[in-house]
Tab-separated table of C-alpha atoms and ligand atoms in Angstrom:
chain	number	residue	atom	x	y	z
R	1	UNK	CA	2.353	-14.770	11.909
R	2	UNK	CA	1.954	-12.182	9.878
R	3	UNK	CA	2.138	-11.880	6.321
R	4	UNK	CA	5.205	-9.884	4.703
R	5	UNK	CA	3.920	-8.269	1.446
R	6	UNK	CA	5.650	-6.673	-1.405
R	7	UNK	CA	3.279	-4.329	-3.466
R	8	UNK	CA	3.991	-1.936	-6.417
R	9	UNK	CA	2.267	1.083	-6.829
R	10	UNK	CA	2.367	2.059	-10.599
R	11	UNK	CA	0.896	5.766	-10.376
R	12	UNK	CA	0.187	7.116	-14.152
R	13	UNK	CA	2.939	5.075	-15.873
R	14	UNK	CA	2.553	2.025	-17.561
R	15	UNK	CA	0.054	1.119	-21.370
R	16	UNK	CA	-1.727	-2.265	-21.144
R	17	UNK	CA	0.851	-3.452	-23.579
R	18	UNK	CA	3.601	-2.444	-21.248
R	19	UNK	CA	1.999	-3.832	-18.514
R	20	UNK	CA	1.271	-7.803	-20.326
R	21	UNK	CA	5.266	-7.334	-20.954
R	22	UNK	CA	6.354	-6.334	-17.583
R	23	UNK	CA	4.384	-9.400	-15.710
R	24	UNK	CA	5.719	-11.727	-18.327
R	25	UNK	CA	8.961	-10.708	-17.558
R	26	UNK	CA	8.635	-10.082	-14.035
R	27	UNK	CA	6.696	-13.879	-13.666
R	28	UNK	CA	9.389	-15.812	-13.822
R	29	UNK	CA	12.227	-14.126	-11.816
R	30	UNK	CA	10.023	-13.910	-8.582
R	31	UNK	CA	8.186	-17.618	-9.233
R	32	UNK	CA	8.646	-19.607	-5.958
R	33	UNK	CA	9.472	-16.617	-3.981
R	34	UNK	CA	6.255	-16.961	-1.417
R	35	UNK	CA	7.536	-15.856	1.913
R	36	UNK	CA	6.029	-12.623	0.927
R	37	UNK	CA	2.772	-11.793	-1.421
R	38	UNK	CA	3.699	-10.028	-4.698
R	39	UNK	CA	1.152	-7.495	-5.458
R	40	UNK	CA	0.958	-4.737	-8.305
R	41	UNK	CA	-1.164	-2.277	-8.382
R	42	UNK	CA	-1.769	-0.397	-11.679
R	43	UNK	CA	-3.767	2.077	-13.728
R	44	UNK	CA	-7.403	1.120	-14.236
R	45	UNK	CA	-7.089	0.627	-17.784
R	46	UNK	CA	-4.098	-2.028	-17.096
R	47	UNK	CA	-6.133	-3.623	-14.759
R	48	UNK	CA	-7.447	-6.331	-17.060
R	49	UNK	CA	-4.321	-7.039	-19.172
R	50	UNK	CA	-2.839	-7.382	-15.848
R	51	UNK	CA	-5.223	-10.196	-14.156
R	52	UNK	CA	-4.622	-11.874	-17.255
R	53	UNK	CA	-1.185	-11.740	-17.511
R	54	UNK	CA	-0.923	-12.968	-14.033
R	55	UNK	CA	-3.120	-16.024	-13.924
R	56	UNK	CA	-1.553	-18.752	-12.606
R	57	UNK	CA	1.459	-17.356	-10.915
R	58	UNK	CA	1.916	-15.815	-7.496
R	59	UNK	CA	1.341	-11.992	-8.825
R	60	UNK	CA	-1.842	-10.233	-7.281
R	61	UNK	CA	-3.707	-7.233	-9.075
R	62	UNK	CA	-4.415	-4.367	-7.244
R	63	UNK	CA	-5.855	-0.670	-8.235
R	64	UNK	CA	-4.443	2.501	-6.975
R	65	UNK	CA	-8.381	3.922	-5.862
R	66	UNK	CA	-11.836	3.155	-5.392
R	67	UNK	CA	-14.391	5.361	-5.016
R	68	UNK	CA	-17.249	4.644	-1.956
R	69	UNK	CA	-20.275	4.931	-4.172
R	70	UNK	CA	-21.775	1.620	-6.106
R	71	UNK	CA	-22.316	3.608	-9.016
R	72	UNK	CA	-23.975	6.536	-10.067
R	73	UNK	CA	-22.997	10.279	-10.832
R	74	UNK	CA	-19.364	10.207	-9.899
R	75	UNK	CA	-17.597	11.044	-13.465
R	76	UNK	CA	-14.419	9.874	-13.891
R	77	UNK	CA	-14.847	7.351	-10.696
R	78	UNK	CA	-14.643	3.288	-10.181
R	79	UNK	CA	-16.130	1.443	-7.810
R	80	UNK	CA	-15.204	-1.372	-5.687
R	81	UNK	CA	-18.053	-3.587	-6.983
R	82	UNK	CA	-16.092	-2.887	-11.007
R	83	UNK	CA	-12.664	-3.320	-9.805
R	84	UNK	CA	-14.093	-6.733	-8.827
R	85	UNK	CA	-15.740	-7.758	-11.922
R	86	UNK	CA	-12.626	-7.450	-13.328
R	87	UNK	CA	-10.960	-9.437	-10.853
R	88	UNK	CA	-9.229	-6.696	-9.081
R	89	UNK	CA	-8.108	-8.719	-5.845
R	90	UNK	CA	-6.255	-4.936	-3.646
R	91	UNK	CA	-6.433	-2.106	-3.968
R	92	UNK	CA	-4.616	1.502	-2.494
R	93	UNK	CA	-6.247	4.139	-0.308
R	94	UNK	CA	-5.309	7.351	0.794
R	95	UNK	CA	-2.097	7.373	-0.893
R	96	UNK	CA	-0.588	11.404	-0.484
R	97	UNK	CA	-0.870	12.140	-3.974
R	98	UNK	CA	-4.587	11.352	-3.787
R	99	UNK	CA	-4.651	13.736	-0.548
R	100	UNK	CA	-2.202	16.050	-1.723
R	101	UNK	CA	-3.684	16.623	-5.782
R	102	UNK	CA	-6.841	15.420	-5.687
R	103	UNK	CA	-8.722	16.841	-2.253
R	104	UNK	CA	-8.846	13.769	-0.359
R	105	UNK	CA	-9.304	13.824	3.779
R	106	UNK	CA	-9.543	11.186	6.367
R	107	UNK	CA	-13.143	11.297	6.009
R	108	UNK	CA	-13.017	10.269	2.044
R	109	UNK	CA	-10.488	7.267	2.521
R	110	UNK	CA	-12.262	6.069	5.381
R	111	UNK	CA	-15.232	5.597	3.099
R	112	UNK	CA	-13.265	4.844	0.050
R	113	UNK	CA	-11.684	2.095	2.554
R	114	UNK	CA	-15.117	0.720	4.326
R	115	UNK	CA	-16.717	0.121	0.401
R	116	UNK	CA	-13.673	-1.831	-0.966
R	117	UNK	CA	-14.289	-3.794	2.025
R	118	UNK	CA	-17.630	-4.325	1.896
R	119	UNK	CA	-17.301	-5.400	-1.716
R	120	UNK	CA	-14.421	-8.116	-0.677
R	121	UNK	CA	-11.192	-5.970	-1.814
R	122	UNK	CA	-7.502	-5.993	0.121
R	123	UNK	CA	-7.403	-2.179	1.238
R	124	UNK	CA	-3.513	-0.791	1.588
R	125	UNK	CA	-4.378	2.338	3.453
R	126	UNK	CA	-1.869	4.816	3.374
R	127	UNK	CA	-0.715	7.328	5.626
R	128	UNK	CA	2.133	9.546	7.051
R	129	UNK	CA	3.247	12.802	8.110
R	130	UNK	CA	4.453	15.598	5.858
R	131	UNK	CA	7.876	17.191	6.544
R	132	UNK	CA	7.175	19.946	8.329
R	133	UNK	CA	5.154	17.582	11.019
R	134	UNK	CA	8.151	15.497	11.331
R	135	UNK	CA	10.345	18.452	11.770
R	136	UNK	CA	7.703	19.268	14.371
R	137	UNK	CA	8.023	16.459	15.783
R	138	UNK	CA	4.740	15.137	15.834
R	139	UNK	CA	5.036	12.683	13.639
R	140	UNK	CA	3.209	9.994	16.370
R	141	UNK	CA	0.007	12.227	16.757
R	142	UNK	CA	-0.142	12.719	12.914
R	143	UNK	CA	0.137	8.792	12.055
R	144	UNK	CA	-1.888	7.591	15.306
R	145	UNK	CA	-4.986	10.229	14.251
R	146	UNK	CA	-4.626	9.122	10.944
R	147	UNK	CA	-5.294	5.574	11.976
R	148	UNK	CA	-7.944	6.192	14.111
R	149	UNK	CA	-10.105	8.303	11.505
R	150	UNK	CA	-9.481	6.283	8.252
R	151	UNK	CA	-10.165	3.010	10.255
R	152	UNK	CA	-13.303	4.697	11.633
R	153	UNK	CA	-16.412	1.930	11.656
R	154	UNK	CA	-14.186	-0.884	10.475
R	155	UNK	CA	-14.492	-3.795	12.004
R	156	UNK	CA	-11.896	-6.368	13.451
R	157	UNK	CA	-12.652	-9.584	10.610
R	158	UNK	CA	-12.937	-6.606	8.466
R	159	UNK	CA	-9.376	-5.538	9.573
R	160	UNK	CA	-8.039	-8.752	8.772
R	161	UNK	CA	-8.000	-7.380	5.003
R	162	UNK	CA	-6.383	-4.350	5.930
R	163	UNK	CA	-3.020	-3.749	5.244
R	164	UNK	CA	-1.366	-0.347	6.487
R	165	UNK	CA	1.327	1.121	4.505
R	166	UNK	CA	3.289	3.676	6.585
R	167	UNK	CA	4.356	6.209	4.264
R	168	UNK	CA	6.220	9.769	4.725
R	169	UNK	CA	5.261	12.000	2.498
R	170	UNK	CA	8.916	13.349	2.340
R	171	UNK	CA	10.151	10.156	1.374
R	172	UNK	CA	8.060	9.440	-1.697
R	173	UNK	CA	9.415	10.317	-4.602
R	174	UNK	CA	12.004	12.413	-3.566
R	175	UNK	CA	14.791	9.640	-3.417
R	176	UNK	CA	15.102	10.418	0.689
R	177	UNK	CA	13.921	7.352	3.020
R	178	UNK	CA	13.239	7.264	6.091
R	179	UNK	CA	15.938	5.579	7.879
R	180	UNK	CA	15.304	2.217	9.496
R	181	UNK	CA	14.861	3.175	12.710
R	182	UNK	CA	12.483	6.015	11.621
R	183	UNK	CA	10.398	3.571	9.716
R	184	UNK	CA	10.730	0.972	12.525
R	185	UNK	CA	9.607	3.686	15.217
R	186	UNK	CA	6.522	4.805	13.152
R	187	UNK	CA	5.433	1.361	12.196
R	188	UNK	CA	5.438	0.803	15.796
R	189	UNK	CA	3.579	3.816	16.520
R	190	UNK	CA	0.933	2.755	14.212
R	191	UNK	CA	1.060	-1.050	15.711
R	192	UNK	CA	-0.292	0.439	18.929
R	193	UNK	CA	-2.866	2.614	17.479
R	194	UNK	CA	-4.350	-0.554	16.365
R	195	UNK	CA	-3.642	-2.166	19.992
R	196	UNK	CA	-5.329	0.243	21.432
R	197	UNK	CA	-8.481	-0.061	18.636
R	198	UNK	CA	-8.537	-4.100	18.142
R	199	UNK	CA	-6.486	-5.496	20.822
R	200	UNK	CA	-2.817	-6.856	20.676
R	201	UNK	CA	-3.516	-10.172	18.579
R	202	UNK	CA	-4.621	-8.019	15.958
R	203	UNK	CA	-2.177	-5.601	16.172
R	204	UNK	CA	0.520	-8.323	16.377
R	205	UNK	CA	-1.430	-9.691	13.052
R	206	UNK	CA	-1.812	-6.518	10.659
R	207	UNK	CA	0.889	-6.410	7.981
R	208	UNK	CA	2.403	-2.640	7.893
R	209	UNK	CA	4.368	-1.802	4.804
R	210	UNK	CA	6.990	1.178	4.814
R	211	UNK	CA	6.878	2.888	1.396
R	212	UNK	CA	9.036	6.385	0.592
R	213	UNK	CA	12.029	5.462	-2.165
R	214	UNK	CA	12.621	1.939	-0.876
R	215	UNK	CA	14.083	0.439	-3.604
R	216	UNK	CA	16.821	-2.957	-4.513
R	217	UNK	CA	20.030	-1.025	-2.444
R	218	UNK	CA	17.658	0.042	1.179
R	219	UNK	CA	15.053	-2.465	0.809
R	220	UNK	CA	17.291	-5.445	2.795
R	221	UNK	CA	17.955	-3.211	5.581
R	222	UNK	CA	14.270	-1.775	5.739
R	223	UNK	CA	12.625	-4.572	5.617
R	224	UNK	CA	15.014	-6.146	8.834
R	225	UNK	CA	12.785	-4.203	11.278
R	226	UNK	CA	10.651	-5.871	13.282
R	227	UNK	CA	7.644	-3.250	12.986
R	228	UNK	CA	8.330	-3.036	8.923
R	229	UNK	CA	6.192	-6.185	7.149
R	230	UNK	CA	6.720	-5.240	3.763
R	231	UNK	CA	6.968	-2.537	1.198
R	232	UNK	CA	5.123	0.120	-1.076
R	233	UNK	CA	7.382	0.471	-4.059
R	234	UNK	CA	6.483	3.302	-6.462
R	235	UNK	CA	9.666	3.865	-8.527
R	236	UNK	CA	11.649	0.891	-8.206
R	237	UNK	CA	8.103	-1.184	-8.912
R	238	UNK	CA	8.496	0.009	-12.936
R	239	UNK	CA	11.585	-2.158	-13.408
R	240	UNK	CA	11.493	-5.734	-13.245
R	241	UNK	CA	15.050	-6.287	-11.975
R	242	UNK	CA	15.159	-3.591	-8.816
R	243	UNK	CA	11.571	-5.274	-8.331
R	244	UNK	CA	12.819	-8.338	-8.230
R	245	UNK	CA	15.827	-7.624	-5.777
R	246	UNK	CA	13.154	-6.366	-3.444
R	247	UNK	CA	10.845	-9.640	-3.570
R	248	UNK	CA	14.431	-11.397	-2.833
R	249	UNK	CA	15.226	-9.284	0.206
R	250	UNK	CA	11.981	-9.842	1.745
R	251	UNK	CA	12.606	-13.807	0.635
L	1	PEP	C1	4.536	5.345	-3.514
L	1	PEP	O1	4.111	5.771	-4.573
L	1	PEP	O2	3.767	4.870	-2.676
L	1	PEP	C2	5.971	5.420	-3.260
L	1	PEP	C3	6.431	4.994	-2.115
L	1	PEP	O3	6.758	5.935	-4.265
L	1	PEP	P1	8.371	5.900	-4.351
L	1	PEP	O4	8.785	4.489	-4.002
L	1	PEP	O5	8.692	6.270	-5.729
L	1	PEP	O6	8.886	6.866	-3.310
């Protein structure tokens, strides 16, 4: 079955000191907790601190981008193969803020996505409507055309190391979640998008997170829906006790 999976998404918060405190603290209150992976992904700079800080429990490292180049003249870029040097095991695509600030399309995460895989890195690709496409009510076409353009030449083992986090762009930040059944309905939306690309075993296979202000008092009732496998926790990821509380509702 599928794997449920809990991941943190740090944004620009967070000093390598902070960060060797936080999984020090956080260690503990989630050890034995492994009906769902733990994953925290963080600044580039905390990357390190982090892997270390982590050995030996059951927190995985993530970063929040990759860029699709090996190296080269990309200032102020990382790539996949030195996220894994420094033992970088996930890492985020396509999250809005990268579409939304920094210029990124369907085209760019789809490469960003196909070079973390090629270099052996957990993708969560993100994607969702914006309000005014919900209030449009197209919601479905937006999050099924997302799917099928950012998973454009990826293959099905390759898809195996894909995790999809369904996330409305409304709903991030903002303190306004989806409700359950809107999160449910999506993530179901997006299940058959990947039917209809991979077949049903792998759709019935692919862990899809909701993330949009989930945090310790929604997270329980989220994460009860059959089409939601998890969570993408920006806010509530910064402090260890509403982190905790969502590890435990997924447990
Ligand atoms: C996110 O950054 O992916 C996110 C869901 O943020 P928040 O939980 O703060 O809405």
């Amino acid at each position: 079955m599928r794997r449920t999976v809990i991941a943190g998404n740090w944004k620009m918060n967070m000093t390598p000191d902070a960060t060797r405190a936080f999984i020090t603290e956080l260690a503990p209150m989630v050890e034995g907790m492994n009906k769902c992976d733990i994953v925290l992904c963080v600044p580039y700079v905390d990357i390190g601190p982090a892997v270390d800080a982590a050995r030996g429990t059951n927190i995985h490292i993530g970063a929040e981008n990759v860029h699709f180049a090996k190296s080269g003249a990309y200032t102020g870029e990382i790539s996949a193969q030195m996220l894994c040097a420094v033992g970088t095991e996930y890492v985020i695509v396509g999250h809005s803020e990268r579409r939304q600030y920094f210029g990124e399309t369907d085209t760019t995460v789809n490469l960003r996505a196909k070079a973390a895989l090629d270099a052996g890195l957990k993708v969560i690709l993100c994607l969702g409507d914006v309000k005014e496409e919900r209030l449009a009510g197209i919601t479905d076409e937006v999050v099924r055309m997302q799917t099928k353009l950012d998973l454009a030449g990826i293959d099905a083992e390759q898809l195996k190391s894909v995790i999809i986090a369904y996330e409305p762009v409304w709903a991030i930040g903002t303190g306004l979640t989806a409700t359950p059944e809107q999160a449910d309905e999506t993530c179901g939306v997006i299940r058959h998008a990947i039917a209809e690309l991979y077949g049903e075993e792998a759709a019935e296979e692919i862990t899809i997170q909701y993330g949009g202000s989930m945090n310790d008092q929604n997270a329980e009732e989220l994460l009860s829906k059959v089409n939601v496998d998890g969570g993408l926790i920006g806010g509530a990821s910064l402090k260890c006790d509403k982190f905790t509380a969502i590890v435990t509702a997924a447990n």
